[in-house]
PDB file of N, CA and C in Angstrom:
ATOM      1  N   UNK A   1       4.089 173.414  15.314  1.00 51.00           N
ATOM      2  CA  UNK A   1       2.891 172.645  15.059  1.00 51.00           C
ATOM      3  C   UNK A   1       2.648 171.707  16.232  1.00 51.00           C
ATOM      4  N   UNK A   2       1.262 171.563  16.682  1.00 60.00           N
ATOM      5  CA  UNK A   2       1.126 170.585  17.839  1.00 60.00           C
ATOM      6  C   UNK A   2       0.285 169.987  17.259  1.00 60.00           C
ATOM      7  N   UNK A   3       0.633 168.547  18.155  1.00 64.00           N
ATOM      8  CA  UNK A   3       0.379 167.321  17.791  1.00 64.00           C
ATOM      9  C   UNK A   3      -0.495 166.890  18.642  1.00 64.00           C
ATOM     10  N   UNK A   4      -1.825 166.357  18.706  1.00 77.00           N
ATOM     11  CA  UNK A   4      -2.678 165.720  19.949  1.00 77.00           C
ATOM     12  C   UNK A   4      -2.875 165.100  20.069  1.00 77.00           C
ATOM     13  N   UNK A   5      -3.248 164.218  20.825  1.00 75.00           N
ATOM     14  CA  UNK A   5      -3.093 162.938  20.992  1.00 75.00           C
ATOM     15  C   UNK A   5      -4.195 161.802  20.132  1.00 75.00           C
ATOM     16  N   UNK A   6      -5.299 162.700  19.935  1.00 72.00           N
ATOM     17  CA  UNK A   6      -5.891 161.779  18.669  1.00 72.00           C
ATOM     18  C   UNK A   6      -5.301 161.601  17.741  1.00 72.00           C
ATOM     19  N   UNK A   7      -4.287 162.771  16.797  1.00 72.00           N
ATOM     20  CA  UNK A   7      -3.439 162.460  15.644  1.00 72.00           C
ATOM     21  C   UNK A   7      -2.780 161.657  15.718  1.00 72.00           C
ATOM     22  N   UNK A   8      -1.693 161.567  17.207  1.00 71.00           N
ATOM     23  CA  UNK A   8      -0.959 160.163  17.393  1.00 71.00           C
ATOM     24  C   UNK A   8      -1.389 158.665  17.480  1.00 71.00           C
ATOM     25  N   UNK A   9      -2.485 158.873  17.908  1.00 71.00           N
ATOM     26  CA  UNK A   9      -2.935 157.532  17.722  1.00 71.00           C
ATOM     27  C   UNK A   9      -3.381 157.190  16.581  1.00 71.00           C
ATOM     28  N   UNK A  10      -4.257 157.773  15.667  1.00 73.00           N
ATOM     29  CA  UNK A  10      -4.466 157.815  14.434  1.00 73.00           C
ATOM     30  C   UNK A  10      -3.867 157.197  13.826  1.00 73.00           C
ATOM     31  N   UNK A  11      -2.801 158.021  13.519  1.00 72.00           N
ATOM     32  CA  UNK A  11      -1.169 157.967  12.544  1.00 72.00           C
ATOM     33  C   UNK A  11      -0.676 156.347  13.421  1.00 72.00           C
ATOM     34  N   UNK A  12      -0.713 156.149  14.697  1.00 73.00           N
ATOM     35  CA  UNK A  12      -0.034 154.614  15.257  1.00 73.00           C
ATOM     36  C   UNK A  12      -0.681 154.217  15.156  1.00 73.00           C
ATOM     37  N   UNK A  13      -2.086 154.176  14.735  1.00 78.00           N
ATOM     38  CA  UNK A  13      -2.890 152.670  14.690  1.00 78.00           C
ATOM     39  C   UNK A  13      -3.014 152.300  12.864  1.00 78.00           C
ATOM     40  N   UNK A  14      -2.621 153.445  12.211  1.00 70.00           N
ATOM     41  CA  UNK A  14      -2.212 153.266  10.802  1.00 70.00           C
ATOM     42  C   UNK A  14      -1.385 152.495  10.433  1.00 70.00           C
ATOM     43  N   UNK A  15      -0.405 152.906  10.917  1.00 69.00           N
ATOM     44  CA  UNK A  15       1.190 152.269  11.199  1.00 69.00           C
ATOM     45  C   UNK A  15       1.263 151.042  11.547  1.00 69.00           C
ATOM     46  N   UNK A  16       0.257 150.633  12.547  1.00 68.00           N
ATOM     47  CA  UNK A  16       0.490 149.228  13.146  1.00 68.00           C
ATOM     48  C   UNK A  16      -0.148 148.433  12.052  1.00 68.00           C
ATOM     49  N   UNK A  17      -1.558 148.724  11.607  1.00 68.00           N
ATOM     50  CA  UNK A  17      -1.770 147.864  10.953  1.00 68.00           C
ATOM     51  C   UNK A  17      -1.431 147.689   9.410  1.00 68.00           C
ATOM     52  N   UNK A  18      -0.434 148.812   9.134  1.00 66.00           N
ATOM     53  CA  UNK A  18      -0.161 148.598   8.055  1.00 66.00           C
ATOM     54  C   UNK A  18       1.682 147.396   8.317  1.00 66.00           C
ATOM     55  N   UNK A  19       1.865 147.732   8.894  1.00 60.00           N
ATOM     56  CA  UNK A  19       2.953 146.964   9.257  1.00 60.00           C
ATOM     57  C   UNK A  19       2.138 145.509   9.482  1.00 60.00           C
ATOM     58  N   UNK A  20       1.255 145.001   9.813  1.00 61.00           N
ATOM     59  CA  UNK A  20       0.570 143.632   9.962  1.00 61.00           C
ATOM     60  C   UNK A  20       0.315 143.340   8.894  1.00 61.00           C
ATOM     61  N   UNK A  21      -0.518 144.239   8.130  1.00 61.00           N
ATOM     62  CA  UNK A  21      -1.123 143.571   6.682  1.00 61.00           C
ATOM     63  C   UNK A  21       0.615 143.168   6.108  1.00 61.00           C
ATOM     64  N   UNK A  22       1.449 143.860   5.817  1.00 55.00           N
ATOM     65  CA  UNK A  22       3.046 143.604   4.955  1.00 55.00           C
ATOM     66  C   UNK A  22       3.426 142.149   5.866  1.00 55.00           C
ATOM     67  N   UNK A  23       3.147 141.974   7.151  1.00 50.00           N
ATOM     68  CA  UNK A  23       4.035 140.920   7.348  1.00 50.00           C
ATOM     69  C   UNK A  23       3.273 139.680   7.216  1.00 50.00           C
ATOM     70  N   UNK A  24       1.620 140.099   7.072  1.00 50.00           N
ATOM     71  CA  UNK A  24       1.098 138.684   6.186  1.00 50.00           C
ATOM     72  C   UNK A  24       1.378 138.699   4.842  1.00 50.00           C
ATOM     73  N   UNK A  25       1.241 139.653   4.289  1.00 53.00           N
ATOM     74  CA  UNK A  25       1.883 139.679   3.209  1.00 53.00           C
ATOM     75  C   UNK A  25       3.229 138.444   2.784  1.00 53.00           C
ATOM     76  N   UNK A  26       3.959 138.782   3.195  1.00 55.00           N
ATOM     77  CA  UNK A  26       5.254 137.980   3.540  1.00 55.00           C
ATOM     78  C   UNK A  26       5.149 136.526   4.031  1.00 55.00           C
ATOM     79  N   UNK A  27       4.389 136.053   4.803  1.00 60.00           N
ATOM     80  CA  UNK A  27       3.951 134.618   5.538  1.00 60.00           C
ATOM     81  C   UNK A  27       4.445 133.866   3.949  1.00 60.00           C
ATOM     82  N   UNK A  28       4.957 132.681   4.317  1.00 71.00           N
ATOM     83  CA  UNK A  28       4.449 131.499   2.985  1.00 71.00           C
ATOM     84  C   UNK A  28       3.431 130.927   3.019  1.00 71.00           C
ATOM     85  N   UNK A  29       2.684 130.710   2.137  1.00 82.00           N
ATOM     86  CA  UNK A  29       1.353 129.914   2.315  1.00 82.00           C
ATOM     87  C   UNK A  29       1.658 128.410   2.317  1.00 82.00           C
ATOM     88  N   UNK A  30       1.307 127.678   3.053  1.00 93.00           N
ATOM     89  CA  UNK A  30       0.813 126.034   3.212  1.00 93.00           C
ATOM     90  C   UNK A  30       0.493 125.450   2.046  1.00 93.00           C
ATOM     91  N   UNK A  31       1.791 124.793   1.574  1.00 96.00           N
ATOM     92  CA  UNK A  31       1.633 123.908   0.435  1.00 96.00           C
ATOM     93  C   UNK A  31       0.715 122.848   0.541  1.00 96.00           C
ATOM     94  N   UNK A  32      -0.461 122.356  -0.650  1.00 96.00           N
ATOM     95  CA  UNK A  32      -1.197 121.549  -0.095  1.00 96.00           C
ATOM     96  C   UNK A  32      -0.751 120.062  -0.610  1.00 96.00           C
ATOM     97  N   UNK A  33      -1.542 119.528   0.279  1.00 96.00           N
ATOM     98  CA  UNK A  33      -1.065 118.088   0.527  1.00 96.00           C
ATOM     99  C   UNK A  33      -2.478 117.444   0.036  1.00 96.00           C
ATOM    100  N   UNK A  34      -1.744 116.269  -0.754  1.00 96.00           N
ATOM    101  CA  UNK A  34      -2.775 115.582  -1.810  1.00 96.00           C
ATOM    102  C   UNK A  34      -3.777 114.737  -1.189  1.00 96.00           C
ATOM    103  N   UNK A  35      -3.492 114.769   0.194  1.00 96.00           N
ATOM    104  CA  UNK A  35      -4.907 114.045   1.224  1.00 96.00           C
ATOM    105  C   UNK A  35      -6.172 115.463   0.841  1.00 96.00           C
ATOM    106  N   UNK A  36      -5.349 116.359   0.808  1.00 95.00           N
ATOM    107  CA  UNK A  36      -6.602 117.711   1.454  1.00 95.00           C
ATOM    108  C   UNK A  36      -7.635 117.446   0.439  1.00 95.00           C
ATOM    109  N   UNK A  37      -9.474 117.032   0.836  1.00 95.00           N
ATOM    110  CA  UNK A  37     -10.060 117.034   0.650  1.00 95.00           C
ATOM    111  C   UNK A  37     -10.500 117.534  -0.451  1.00 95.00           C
ATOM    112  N   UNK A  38     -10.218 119.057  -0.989  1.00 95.00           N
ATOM    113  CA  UNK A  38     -10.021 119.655  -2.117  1.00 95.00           C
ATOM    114  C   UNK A  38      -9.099 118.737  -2.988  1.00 95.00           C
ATOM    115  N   UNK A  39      -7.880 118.713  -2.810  1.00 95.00           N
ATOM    116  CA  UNK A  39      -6.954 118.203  -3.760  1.00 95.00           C
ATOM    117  C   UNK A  39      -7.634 116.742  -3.598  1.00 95.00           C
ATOM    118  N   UNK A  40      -8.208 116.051  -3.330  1.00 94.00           N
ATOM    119  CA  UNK A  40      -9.181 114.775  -3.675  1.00 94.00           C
ATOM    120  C   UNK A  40      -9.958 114.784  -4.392  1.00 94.00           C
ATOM    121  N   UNK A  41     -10.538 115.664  -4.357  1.00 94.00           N
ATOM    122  CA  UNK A  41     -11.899 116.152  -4.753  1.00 94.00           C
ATOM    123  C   UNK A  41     -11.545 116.098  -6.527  1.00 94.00           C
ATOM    124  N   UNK A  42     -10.364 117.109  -6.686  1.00 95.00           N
ATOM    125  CA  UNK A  42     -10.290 117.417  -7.906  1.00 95.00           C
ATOM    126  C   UNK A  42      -8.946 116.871  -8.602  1.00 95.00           C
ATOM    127  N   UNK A  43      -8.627 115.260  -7.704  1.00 95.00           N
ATOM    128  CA  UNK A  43      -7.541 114.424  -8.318  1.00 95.00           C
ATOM    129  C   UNK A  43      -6.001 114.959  -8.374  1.00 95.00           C
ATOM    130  N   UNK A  44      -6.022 116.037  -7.506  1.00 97.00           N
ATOM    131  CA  UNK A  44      -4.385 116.958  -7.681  1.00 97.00           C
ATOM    132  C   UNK A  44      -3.019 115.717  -6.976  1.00 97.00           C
ATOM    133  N   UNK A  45      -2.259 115.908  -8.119  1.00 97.00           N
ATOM    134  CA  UNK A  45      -1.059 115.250  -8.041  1.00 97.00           C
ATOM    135  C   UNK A  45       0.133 116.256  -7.700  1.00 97.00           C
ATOM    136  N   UNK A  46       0.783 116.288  -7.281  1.00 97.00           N
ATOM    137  CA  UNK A  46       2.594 117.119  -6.957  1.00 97.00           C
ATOM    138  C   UNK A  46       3.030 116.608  -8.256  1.00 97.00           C
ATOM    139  N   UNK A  47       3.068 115.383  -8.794  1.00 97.00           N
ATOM    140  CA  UNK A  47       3.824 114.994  -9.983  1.00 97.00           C
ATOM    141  C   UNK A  47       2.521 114.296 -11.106  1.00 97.00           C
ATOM    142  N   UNK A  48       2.258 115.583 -12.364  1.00 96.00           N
ATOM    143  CA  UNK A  48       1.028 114.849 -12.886  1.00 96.00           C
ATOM    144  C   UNK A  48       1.790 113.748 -13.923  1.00 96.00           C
ATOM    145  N   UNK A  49       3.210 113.572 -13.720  1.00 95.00           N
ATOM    146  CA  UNK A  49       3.025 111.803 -14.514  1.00 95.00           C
ATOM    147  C   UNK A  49       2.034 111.166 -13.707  1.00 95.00           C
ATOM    148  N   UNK A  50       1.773 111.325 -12.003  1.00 94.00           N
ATOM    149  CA  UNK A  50       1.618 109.980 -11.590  1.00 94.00           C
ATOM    150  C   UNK A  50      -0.435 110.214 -11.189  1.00 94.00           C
ATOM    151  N   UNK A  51      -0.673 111.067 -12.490  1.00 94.00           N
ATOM    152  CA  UNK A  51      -2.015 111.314 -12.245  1.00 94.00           C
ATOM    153  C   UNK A  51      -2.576 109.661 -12.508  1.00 94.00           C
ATOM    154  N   UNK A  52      -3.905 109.484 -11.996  1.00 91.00           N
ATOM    155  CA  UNK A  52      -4.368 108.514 -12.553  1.00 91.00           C
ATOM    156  C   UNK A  52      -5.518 108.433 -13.699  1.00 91.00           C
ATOM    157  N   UNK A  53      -4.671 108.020 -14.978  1.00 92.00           N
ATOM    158  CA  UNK A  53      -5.670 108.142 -16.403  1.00 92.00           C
ATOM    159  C   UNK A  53      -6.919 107.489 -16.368  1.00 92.00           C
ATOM    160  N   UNK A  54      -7.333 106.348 -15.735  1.00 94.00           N
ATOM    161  CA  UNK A  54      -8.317 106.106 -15.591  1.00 94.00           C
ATOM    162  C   UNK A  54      -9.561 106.737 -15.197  1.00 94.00           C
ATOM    163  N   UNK A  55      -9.219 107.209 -13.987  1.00 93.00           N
ATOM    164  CA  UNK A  55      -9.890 108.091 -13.053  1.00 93.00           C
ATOM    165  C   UNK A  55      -9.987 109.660 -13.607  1.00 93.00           C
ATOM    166  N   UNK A  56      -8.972 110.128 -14.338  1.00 94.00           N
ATOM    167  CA  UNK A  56      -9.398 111.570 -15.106  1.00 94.00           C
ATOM    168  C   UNK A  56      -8.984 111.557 -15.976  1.00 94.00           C
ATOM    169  N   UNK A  57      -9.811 111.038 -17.261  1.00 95.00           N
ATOM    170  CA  UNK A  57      -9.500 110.855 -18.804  1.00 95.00           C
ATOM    171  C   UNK A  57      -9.001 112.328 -18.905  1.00 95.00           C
ATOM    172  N   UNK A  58      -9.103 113.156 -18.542  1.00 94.00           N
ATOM    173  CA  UNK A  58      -9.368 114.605 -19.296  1.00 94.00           C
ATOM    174  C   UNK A  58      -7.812 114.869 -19.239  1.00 94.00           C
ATOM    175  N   UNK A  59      -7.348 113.909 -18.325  1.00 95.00           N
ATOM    176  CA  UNK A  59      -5.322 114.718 -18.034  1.00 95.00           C
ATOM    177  C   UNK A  59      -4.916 114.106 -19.544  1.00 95.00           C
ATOM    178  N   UNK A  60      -4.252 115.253 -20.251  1.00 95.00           N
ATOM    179  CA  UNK A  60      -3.003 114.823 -21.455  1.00 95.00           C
ATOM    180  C   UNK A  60      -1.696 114.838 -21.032  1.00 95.00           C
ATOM    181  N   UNK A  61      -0.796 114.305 -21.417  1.00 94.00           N
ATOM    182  CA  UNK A  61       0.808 113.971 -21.190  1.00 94.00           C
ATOM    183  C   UNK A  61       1.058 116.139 -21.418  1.00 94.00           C
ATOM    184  N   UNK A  62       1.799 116.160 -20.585  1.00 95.00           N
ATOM    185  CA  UNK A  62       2.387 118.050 -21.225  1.00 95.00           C
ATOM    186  C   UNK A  62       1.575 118.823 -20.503  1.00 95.00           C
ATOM    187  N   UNK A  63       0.572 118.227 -19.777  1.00 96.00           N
ATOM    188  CA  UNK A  63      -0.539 119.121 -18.846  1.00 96.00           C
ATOM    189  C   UNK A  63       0.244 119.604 -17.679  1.00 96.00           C
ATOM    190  N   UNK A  64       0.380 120.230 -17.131  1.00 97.00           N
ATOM    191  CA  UNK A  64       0.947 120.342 -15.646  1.00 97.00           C
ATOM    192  C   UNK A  64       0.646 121.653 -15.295  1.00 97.00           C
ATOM    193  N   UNK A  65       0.388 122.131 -14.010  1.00 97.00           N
ATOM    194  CA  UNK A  65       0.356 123.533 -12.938  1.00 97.00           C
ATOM    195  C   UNK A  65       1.040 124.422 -13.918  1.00 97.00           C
ATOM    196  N   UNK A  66       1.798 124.561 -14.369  1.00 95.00           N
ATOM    197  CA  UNK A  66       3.091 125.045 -14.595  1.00 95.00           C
ATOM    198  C   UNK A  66       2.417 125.926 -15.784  1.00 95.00           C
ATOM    199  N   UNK A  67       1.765 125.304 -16.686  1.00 96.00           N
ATOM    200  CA  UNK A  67       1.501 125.934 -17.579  1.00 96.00           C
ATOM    201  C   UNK A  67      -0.189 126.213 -17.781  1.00 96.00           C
ATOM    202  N   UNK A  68      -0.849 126.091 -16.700  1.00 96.00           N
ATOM    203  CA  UNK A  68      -2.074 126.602 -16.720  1.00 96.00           C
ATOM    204  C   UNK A  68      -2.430 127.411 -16.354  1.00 96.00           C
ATOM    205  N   UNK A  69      -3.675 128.261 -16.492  1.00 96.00           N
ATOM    206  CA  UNK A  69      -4.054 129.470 -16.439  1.00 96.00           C
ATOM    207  C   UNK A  69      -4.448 130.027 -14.925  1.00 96.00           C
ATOM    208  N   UNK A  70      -4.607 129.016 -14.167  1.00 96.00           N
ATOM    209  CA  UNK A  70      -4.817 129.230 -12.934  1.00 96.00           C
ATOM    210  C   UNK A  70      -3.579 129.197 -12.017  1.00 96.00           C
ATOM    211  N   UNK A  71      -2.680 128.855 -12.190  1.00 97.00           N
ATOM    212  CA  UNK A  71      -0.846 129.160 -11.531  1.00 97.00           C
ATOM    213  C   UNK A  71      -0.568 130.784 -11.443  1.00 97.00           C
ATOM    214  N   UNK A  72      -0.593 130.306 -10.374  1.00 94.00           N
ATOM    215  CA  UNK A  72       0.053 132.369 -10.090  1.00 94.00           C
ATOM    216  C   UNK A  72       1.548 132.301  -9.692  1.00 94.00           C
ATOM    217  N   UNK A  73       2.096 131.264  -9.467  1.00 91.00           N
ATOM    218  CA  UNK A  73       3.164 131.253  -9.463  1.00 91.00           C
ATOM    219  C   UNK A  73       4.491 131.544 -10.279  1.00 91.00           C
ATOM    220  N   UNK A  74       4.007 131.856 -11.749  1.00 91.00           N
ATOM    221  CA  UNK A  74       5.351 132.545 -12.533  1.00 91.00           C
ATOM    222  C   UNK A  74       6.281 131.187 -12.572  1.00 91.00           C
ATOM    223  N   UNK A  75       7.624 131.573 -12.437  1.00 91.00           N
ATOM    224  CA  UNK A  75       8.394 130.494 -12.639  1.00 91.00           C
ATOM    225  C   UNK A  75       8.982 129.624 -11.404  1.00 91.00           C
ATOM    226  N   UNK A  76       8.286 129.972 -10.275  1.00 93.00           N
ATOM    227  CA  UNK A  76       8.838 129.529  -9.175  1.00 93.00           C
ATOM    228  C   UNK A  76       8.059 128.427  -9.066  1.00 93.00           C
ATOM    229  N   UNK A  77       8.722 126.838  -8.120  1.00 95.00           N
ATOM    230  CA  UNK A  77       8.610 125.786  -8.146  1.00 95.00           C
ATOM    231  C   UNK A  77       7.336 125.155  -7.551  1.00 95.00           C
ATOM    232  N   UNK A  78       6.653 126.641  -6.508  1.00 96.00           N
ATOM    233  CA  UNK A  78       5.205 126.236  -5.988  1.00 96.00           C
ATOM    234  C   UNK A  78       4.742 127.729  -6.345  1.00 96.00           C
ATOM    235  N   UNK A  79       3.341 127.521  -6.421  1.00 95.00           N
ATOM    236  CA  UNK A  79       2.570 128.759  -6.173  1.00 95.00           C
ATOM    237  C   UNK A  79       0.958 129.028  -5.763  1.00 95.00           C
ATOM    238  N   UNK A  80       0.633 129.523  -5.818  1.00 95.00           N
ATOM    239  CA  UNK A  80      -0.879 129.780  -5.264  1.00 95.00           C
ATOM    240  C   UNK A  80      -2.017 129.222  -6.561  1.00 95.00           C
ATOM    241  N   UNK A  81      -2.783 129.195  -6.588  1.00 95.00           N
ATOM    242  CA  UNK A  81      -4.033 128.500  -6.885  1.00 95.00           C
ATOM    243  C   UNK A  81      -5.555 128.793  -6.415  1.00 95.00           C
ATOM    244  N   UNK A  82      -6.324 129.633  -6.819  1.00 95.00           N
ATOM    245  CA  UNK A  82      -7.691 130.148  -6.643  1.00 95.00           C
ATOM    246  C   UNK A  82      -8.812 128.640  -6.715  1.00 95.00           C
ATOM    247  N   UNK A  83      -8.187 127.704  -6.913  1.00 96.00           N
ATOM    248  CA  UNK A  83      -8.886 126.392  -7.025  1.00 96.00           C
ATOM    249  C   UNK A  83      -8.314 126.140  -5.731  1.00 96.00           C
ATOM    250  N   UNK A  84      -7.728 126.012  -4.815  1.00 95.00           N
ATOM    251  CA  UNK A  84      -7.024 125.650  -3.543  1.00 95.00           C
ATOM    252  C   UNK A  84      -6.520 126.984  -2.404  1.00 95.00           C
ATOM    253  N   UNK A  85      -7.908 127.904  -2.238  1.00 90.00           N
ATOM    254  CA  UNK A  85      -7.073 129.245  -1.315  1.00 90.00           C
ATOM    255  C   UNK A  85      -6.477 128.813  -0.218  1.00 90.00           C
ATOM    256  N   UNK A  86      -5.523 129.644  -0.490  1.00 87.00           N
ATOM    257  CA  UNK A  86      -4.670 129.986   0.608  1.00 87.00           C
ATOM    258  C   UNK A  86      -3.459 128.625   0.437  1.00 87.00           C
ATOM    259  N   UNK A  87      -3.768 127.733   0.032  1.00 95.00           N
ATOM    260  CA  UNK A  87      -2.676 126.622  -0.175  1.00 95.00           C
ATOM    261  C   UNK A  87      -1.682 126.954  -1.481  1.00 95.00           C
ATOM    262  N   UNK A  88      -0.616 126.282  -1.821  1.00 96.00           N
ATOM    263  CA  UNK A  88       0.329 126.567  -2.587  1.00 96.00           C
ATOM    264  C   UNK A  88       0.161 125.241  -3.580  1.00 96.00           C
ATOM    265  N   UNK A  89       0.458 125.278  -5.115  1.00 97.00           N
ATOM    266  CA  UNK A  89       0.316 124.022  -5.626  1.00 97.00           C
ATOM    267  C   UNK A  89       2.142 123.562  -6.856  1.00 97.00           C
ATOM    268  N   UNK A  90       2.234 122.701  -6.518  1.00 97.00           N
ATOM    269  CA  UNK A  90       3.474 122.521  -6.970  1.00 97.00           C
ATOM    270  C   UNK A  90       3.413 123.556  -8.622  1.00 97.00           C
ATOM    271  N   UNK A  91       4.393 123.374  -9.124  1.00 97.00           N
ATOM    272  CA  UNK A  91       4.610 124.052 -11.023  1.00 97.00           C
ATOM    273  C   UNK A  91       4.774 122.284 -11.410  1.00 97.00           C
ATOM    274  N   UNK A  92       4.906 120.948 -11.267  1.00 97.00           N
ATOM    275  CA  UNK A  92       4.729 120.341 -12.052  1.00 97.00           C
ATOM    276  C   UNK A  92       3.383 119.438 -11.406  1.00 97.00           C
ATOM    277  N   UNK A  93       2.408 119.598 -10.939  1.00 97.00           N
ATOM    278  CA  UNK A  93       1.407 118.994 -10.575  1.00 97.00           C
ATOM    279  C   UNK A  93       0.356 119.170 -11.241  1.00 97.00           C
ATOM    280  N   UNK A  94      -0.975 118.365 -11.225  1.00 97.00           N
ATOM    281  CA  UNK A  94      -2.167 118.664 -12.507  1.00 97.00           C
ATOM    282  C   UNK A  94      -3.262 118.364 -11.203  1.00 97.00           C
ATOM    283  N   UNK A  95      -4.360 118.648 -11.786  1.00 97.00           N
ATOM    284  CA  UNK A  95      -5.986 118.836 -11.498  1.00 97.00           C
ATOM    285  C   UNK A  95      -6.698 118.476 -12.401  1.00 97.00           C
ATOM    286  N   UNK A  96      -8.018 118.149 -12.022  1.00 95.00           N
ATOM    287  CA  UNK A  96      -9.028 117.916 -12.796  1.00 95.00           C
ATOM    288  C   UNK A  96      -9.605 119.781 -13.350  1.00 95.00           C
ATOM    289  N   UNK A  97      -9.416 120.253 -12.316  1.00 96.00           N
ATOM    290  CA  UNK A  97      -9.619 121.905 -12.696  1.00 96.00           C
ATOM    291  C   UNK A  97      -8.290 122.494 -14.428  1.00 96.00           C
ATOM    292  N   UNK A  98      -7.543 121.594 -14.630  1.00 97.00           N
ATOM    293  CA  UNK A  98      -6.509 122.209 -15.548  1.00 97.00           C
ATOM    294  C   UNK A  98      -7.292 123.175 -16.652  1.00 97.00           C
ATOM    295  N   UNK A  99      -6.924 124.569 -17.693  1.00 96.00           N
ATOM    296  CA  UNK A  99      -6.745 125.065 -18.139  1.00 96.00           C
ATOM    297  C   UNK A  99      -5.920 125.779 -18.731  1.00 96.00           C
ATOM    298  N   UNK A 100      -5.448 124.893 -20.296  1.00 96.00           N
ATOM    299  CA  UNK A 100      -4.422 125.677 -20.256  1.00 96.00           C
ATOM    300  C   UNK A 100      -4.295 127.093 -21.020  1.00 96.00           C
ATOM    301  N   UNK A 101      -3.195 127.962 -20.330  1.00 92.00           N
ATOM    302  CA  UNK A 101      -2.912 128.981 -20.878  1.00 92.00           C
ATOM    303  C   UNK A 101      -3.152 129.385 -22.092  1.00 92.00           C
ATOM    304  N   UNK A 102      -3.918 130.615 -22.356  1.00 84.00           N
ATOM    305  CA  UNK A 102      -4.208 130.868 -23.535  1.00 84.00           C
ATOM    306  C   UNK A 102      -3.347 132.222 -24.289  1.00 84.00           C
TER     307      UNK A 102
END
């Protein structure tokens, strides 16, 4: 069987970029930090004891990342957040965005 040189490149430019997409894949995402404009925006704490009740009546004691519907993180200690792309949000932190799990 012969091989020509369009197939090889083909097949290596497949290859390459499938090997790129897996190693973003892999990257950790940038935990966000409670300055970031977003996480202002929508009151995000790393620790929602230290939310402020004044400022977002809506937080209850037992609220946290951890158990809302928007945590993609499973049981691990940070995870991703569609309210914050591409940033990571702690498992015990809260938002004004909270929902919990149904």
């Amino acid at each position: 069987m012969k091989s020509s040189r369009r197939t090889f490149l083909i097949a290596s430019i497949g290859a390459a970029s499938s090997l790129a997409m897996s190693q973003r894949g892999f990257a950790q995402a940038a935990k966000l930090d409670e300055g970031d404009p977003a996480a202002v925006a929508l009151g995000y704490r790393h620790d929602a004891t230290k939310v402020d009740k004044a400022k977002f009546p809506k937080y209850k004691a037992g609220e946290d990342c951890g158990n809302c519907q928007f945590y993609q993180g499973g049981t691990a200690d940070w995870g991703g957040c569609p309210l914050f792309a591409g940033k990571e949000v702690s498992k015990h932190g809260w938002c004004n965005g909270y929902v919990k799990k149904a």
